[in-house]
XYZ file of C-alpha atoms in Angstrom:
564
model
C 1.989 -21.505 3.137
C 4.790 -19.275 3.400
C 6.823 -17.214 0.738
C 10.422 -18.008 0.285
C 12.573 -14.424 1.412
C 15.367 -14.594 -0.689
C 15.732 -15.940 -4.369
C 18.224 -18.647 -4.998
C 20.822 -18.186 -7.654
C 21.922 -20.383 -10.459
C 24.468 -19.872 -12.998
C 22.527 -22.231 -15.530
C 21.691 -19.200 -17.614
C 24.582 -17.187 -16.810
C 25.704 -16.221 -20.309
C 21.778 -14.706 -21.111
C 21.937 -13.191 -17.723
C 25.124 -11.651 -18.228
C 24.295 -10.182 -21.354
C 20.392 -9.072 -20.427
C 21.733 -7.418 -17.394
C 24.454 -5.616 -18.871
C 22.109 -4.203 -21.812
C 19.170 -3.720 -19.364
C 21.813 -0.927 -17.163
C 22.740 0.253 -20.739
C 19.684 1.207 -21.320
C 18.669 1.853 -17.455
C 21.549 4.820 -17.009
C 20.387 7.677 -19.344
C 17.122 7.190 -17.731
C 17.953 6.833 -14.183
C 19.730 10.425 -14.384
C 17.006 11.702 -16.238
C 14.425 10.676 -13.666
C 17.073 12.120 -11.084
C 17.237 15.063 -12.290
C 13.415 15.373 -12.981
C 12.275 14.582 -9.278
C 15.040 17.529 -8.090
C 16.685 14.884 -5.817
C 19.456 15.181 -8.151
C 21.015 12.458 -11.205
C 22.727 10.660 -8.679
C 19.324 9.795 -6.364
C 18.090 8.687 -9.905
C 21.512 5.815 -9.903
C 20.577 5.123 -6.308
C 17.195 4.231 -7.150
C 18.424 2.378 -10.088
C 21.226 0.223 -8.560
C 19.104 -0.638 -5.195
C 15.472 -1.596 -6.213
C 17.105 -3.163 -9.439
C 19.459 -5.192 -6.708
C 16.800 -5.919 -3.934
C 13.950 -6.442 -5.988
C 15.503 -8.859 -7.841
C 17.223 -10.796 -4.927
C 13.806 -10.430 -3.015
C 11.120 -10.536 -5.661
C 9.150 -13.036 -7.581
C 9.382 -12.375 -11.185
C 12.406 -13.720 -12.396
C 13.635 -11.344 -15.447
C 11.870 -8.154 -14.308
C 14.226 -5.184 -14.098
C 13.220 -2.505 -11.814
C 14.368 0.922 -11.222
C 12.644 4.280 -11.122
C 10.242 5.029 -13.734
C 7.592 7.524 -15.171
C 4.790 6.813 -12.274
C 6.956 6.592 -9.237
C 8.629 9.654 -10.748
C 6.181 11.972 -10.821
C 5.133 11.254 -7.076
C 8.187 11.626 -5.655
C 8.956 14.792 -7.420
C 6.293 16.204 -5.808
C 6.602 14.663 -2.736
C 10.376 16.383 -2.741
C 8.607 19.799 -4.277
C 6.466 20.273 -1.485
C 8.621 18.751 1.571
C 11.539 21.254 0.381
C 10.122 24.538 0.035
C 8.469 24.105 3.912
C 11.582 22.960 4.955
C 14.534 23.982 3.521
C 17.116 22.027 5.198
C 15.697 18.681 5.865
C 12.876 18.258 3.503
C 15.017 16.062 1.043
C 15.683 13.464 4.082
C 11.754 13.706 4.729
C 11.150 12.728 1.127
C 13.018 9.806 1.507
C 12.020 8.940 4.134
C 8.540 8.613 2.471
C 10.413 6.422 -0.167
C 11.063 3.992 2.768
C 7.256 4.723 4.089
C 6.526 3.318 0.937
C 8.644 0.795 0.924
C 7.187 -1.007 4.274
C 3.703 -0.914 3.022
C 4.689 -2.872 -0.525
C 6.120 -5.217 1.972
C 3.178 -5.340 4.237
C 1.231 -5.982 1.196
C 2.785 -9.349 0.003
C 2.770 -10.317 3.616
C -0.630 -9.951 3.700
C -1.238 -11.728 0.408
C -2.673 -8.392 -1.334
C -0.848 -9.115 -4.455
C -3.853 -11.117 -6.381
C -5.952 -8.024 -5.695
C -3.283 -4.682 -6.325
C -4.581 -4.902 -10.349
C -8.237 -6.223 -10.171
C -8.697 -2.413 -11.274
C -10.915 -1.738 -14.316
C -8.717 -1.262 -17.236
C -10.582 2.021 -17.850
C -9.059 3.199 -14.722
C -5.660 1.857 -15.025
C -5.301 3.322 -18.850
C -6.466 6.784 -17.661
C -4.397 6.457 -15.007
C -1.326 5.662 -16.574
C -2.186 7.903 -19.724
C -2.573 10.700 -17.201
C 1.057 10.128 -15.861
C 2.318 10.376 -19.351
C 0.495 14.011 -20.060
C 2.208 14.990 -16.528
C 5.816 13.869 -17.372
C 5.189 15.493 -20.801
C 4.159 18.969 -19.279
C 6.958 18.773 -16.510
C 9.812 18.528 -19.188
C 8.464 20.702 -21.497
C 10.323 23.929 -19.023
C 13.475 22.052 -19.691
C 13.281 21.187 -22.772
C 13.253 25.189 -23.762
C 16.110 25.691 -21.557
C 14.211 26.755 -18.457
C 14.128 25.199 -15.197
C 11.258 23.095 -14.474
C 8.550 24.606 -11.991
C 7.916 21.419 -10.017
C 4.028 21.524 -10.935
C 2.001 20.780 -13.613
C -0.270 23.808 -12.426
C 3.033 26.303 -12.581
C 4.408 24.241 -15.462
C 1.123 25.976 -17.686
C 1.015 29.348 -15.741
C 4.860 29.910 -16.848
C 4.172 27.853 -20.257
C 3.722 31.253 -22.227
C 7.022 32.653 -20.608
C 8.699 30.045 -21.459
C 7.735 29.564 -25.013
C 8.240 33.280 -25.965
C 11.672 33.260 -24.314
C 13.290 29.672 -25.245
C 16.806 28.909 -25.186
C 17.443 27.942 -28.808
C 20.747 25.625 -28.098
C 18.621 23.679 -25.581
C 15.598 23.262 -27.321
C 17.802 21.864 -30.403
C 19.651 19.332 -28.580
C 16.656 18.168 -26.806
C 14.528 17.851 -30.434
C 17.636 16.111 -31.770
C 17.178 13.798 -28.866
C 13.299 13.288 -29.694
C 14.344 12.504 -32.918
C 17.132 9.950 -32.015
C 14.453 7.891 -29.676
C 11.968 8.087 -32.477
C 13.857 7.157 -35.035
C 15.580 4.434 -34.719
C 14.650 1.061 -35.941
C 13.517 -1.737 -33.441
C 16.255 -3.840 -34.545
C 19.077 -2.041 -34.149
C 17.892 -0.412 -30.764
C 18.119 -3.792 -29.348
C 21.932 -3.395 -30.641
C 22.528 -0.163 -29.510
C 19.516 1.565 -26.931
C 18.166 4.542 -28.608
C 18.497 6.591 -24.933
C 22.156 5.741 -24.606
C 22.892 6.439 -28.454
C 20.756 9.642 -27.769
C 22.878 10.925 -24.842
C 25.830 9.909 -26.346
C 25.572 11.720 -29.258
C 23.589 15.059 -28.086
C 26.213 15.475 -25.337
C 29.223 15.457 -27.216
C 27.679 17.762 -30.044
C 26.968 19.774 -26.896
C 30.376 19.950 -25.681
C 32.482 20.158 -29.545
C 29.709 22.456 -30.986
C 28.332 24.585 -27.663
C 30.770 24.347 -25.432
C 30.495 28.233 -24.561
C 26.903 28.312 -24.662
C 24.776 28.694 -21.985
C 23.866 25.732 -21.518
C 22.040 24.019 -18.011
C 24.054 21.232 -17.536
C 23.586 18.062 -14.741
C 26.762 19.312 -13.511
C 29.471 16.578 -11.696
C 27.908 14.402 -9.847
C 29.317 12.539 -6.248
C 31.058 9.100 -6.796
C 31.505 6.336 -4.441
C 28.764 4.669 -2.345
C 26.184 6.542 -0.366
C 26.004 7.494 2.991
C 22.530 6.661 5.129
C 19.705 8.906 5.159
C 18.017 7.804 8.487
C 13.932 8.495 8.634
C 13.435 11.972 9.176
C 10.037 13.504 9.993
C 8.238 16.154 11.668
C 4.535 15.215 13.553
C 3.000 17.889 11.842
C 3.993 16.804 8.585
C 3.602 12.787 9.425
C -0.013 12.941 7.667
C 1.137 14.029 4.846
C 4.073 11.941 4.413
C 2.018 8.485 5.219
C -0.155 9.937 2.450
C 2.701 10.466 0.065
C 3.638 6.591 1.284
C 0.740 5.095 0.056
C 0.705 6.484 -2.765
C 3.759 5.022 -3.542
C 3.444 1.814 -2.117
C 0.029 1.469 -4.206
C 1.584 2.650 -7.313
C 4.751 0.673 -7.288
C 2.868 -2.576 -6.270
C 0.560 -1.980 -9.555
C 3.195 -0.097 -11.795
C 5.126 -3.481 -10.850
C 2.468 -5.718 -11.229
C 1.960 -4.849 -14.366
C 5.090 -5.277 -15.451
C 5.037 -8.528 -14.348
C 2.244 -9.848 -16.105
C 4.649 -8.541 -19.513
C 7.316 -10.399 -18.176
C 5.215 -13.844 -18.362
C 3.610 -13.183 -21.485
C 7.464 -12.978 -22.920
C 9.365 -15.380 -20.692
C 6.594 -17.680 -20.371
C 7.135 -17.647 -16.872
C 4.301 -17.433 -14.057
C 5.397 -14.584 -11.473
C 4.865 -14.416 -7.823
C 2.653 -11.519 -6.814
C 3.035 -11.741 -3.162
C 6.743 -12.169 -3.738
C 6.985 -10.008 -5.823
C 5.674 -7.226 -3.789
C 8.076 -7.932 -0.656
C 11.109 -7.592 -2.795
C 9.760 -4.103 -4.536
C 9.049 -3.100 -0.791
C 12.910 -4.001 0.365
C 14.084 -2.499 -2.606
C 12.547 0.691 -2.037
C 13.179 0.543 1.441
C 16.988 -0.021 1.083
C 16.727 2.846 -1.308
C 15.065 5.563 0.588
C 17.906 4.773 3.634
C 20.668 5.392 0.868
C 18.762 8.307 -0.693
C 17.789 6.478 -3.879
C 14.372 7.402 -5.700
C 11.554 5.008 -5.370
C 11.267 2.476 -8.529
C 9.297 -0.552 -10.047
C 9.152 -2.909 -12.449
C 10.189 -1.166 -15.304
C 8.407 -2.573 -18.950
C 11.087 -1.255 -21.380
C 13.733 -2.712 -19.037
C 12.311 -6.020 -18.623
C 11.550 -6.743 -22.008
C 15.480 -5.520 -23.041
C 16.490 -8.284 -20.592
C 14.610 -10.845 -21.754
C 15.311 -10.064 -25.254
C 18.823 -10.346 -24.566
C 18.705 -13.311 -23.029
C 17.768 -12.905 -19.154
C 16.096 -15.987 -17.320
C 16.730 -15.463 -13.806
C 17.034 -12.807 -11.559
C 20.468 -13.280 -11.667
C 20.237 -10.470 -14.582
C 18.908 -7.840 -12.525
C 21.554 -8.421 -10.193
C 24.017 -8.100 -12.219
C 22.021 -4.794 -14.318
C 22.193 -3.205 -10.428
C 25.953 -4.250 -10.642
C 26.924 -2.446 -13.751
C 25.203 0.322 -12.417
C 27.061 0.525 -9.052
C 30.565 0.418 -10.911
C 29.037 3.069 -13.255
C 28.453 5.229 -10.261
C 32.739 5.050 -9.383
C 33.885 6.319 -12.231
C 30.894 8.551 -14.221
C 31.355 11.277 -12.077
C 33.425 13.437 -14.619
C 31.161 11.741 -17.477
C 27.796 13.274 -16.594
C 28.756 16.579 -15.763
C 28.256 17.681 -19.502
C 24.830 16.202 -19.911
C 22.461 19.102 -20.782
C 19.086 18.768 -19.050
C 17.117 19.164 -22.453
C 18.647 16.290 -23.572
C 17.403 14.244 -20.472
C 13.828 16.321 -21.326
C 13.896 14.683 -24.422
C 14.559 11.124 -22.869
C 11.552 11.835 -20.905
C 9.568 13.215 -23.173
C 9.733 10.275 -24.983
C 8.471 8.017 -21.910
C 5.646 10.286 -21.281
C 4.411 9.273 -24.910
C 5.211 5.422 -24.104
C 3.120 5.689 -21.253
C 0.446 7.306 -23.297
C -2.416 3.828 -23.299
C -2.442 5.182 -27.534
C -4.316 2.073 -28.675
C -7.476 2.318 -26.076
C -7.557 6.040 -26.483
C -8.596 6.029 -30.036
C -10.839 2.563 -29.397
C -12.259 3.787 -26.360
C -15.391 5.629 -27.733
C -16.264 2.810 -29.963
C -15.827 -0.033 -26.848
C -17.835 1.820 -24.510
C -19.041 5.640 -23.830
C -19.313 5.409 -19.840
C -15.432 3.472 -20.125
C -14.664 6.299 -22.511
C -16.151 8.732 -19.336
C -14.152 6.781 -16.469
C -10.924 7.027 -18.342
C -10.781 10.614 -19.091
C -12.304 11.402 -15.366
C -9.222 9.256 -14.390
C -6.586 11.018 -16.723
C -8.477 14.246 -15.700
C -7.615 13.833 -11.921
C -4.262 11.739 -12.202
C -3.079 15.216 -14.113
C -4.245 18.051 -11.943
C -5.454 16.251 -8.589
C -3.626 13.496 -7.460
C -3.191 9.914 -8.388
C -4.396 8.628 -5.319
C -8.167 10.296 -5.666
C -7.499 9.601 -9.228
C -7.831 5.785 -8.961
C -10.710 5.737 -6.261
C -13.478 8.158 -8.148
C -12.417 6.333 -10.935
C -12.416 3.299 -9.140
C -15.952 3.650 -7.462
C -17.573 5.155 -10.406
C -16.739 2.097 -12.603
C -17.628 -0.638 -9.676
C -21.088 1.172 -9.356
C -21.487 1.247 -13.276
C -20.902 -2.307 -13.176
C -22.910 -3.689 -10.386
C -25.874 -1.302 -11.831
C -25.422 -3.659 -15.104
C -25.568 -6.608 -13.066
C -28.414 -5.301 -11.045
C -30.034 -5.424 -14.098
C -29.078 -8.879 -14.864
C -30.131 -10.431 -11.608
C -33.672 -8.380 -11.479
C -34.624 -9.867 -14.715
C -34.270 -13.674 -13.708
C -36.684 -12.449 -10.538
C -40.231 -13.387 -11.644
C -43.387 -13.392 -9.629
C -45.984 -16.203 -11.570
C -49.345 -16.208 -10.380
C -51.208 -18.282 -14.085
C -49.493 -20.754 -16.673
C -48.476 -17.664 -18.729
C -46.103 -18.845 -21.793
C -43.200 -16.992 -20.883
C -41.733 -18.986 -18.348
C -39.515 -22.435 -18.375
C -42.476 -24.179 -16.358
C -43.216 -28.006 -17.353
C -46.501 -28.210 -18.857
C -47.873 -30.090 -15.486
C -46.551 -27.167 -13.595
C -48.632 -24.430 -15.768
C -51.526 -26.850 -15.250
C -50.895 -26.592 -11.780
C -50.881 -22.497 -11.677
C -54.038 -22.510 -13.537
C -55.916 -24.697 -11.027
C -55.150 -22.719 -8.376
C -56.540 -19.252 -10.258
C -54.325 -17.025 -8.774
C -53.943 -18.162 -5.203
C -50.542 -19.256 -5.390
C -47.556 -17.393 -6.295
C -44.709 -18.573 -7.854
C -41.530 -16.558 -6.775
C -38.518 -17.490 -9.122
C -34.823 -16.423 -8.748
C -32.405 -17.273 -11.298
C -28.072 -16.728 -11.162
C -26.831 -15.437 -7.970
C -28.206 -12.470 -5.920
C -26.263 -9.815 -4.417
C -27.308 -6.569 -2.494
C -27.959 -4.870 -6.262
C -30.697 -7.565 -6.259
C -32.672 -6.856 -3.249
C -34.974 -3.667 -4.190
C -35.908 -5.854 -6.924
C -37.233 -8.594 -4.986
C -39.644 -6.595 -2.792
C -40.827 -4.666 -5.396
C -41.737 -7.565 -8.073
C -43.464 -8.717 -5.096
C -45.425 -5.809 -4.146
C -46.896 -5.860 -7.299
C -48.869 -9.326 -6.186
C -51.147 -8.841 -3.470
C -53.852 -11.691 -3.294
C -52.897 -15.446 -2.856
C -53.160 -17.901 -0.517
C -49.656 -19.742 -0.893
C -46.412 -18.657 -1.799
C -43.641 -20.899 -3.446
C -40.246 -18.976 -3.028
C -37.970 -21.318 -5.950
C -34.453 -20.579 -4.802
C -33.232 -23.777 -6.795
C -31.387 -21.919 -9.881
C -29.831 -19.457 -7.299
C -25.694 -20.231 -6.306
C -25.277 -18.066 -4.291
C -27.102 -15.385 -2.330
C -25.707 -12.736 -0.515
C -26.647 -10.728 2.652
C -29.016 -8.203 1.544
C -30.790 -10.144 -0.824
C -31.583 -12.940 2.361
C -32.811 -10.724 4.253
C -34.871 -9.302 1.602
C -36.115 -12.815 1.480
C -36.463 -12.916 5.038
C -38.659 -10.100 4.942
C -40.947 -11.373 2.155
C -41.374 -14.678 4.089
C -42.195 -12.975 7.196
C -44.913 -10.851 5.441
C -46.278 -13.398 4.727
C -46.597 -15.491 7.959
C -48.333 -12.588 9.131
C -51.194 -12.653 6.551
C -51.607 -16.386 7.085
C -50.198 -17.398 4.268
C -48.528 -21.224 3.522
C -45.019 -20.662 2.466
C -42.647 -23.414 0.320
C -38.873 -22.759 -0.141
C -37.438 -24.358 -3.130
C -33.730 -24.618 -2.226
C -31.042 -27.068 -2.783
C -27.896 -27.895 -0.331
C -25.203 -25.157 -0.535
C -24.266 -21.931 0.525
C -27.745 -20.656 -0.068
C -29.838 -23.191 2.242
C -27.011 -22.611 4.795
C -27.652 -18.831 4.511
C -31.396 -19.131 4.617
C -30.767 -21.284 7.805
C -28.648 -18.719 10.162
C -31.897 -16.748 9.311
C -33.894 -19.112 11.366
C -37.257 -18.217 9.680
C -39.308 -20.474 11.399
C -39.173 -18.200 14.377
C -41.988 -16.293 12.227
C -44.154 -18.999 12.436
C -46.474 -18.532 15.627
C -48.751 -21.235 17.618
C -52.824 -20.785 16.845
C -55.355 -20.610 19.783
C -56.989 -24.499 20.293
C -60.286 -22.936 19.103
C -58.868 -21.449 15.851
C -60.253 -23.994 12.608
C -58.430 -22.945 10.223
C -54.870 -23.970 9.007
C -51.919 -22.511 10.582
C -49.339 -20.718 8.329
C -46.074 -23.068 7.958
C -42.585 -22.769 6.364
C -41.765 -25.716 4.109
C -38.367 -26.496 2.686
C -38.440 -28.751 -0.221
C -35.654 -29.682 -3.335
C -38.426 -29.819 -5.751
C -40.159 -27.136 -7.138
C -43.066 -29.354 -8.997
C -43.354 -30.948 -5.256
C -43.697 -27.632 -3.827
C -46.435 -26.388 -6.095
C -48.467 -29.772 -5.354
C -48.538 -29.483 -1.901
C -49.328 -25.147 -2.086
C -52.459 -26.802 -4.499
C -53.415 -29.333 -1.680
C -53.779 -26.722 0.956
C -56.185 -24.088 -0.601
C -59.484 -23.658 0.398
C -62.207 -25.318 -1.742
C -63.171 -22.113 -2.812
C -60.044 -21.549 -4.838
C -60.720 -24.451 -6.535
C -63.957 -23.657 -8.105
């Protein structure tokens, strides 16, 4: 089944559209300098990112009213992807950076092609909170420098070292507008923010008491930024420097596809839509792809966005065309505009993301859900914070996937049961317990309940081990689904152990993936011919449906001493 490329537009909706697109870039400018400015790729990469992935995505993608544009996550890669690719090289490390934006961009697309999208967020929520709570602590250190009036250090490592610096020596103007941003963003009602977006009503008003009140002051300031459309930024790159920036790639890709992702599951909770993830994933790749050649930051699904659109009444993704729109004639005229934007005032606007981002509610449930998810997450935010995100989310990752298959280990071994008597504590019919008890220990009932995986497999050979004398063995497979690798050739083994001690062996299975399992195993092969002059019964593999028929026959071939 293929994806359809390209959305097809409808003006059906085109009033809600209008109106959630035009309040979604309302709301999308303040921050798309803010993140501009934060990365160091300047306010006007910020409008790049904003106005292409919002464009491309939407055309491209496959959830209908998601608004995308740079945000927290991507942010905080890409800031130091452009950190570390500028100090080694001075003049064309910003071209490599985006050039990793566009690295990026081809994998998201690669991963709808290859149908990844179901998969991207089958992450433990432990993980994903710690991860996302640990981009929030990051943005919050990074904009702290700022904030004070200082200029940011590019690292959350230098952000502490020059912390104390910093907050013995602040700029006083600076660190007032930026607090009088905080509180703007804080405190403003719900209702009237969907009237008039607390980060717009923030900039507004912190700028131009800025200018009237501090107009002399010194004051770091966004400055004037370029108007008019972009030129290209063609891939640059440097072999030595190609592992590095594949690295930075997939970082991105991975994030955006579940920073997106996310997002998207948002969107259909309030649109009541059902998103493609595939889809969805292709058009995040071509927006960030379009991006990166125009010199635009890498972006995603944005939440806060998303939900302003649909709130205002966006249905389609006519809205986030248009949003990209009112952003691209922003860009033509705002040049003079931003130029008196003081950076603590965009700290503030970012400060107040990193505490969104913050996963709040979990945090304080955690310890009371679970310890180890409690562990996980703050190993996650732990790493995310002063590692990276990528190692972040696979410790975190592997430690939680071997936490849980230990639990369901544990499961699985205790529906293994070796029965050798009628003991009570077993679902046998009466006529099977009489059955057991005839044959005084010479046959053994091996049951397997729910379905087996690898985790399953020590426990079959050892509950076996611990039964060492009996003449037949009845191996009930008949309650198992499924049964994967490991555990069949654990069975394998046990059946083969016991064609060598001359024992009778009956397998209890029913048609399905497990009998077609046990039969690539070809376990007859075990069984071997007896020498013409050998009396006694030779040791045979049975396969029967019926457990109750399986333990008459095991009774009917046991030597008359048994029976005593």
């Amino acid at each position: 089944m293929s994806i359809p490329l390209m959305n097809s537009l409808t003006l059906r909706h085109w009033r809600g559209d209008l109106f959630g697109g035009i309040t979604a870039a309302i709301v999308a400018l303040p921050l798309a300098l803010a993140f501009g400015v934060s990365s160091g790729a300047g306010a006007t990469a910020g409008l790049y990112g904003a106005i292409f992935t919002g464009f491309f995505a939407a055309l491209f993608g496959g959830t209908p009213t998601q608004i995308s544009g740079p945000t927290g996550p991507m942010t905080v890669v890409i800031t130091t992807v452009v950190t570390s690719l500028v100090a080694r090289y001075p003049d064309t490390g910003l071209a490599m950076a985006f050039t990793v934006v566009m690295i990026g961009g081809v994998l998201q697309i690669l991963f709808g092609l290859m149908r990844l999208g179901q998969y991207i967020t089958l992450l433990p929520y432990t993980v994903i909170s710690g991860f996302m709570s640990g981009i929030g602590v990051i943005i919050i250190l990074l904009q702290l420098p700022p904030l004070l009036g200082h200029e940011a250090s590019g690292g959350v490592i230098g952000t502490l070292q020059q912390l104390p610096e910093f907050l013995s020596q602040p700029n006083g103007v600076a660190l007032g507008l930026g607090l009088l941003t905080l509180a703007i963003v804080f405190a403003i009602p719900p209702r009237l923010n969907r009237v008039l977006p607390a980060p717009l009503v923030a900039l507004v008003v912190a700028t131009l008491l800025s200018v009237v009140a501090f107009g002399q002051a010194d004051l770091p300031r966004i400055g004037e930024i370029p108007t008019g459309f972009p030129s290209l930024k063609f891939p640059t790159f440097t072999l030595r420097e190609l592992d590095d920036m594949l690295r930075y790639g997939l970082m991105l890709g991975v994030l955006g596809a579940i920073d997106s992702l996310l997002t998207s599951l948002v969107a259909d909770s309030i649109s009541r839509t059902q998103h493609d993830s595939d889809k969805e994933l292709i058009g995040q790749g071509i927006g960030n792809l379009v991006s990166g050649l125009f010199g635009g930051l890498p972006g995603a699904g944005a939440t806060m966005r998303t939900v302003v659109n649909v709130q205002a009444g966006g249905k389609t993704p006519l809205s986030g065309i248009i949003h990209a729109l009112v952003l691209l004639l922003v860009l033509f005229w705002a040049g003079p505009l931003t130029a008196q934007i003081p950076n603590a005032v965009l700290a503030g606007l970012l400060l107040k993301v990193g505490v969104d981002i913050l996963d709040w509610g979990f945090i304080k449930r955690a310890p009371r859900i679970s310890l180890k998810g409690t562990g996980i997450m703050y190993l996650v935010l732990f790493l995310t914070v002063f590692i990276d995100l990528i190692t972040a989310v696979l410790v975190g990752a592997f430690v939680a996937n071997v936490l849980t298959i230990k639990r369901l280990t544990d499961v699985q071994s205790s529906r293994i049961k070796a029965i050798t008597d009628d003991t009570d504590d077993t679902d046998l019919s009466p006529q099977e317990k009489e059955i057991l008890a005839q044959s005084r220990g010479d046959i053994l009932l091996f049951q397997l309940g729910g379905p087996m995986s690898f985790g399953a497999a020590k426990s079959i050979s050892r509950r076996l081990s611990f039964v060492k004398n009996y003449q037949a063995l009845v191996l009930d497979l008949g309650d198992v689904p499924t049964l994967g690798v490991t555990a069949a050739l654990a069975i394998e083994s046990i059946v083969q152990d016991s064609i060598k001690r001359d024992r009778q062996v009956w397998i209890v299975v029913k048609p399905g993936q497990v009998k077609d399992r046990l039969a690539t195993l070809e376990l007859d092969r075990f069984v071997r011919q007896r020498q013409p002059s050998d009396s006694t019964p030779p040791p045979a593999i049975y396969h029967v449906d019926n457990r109750m028929q399986a333990l008459q026959a095991a009774l009917a071939t046991l030597t008359p001493k048994a029976l005593v």
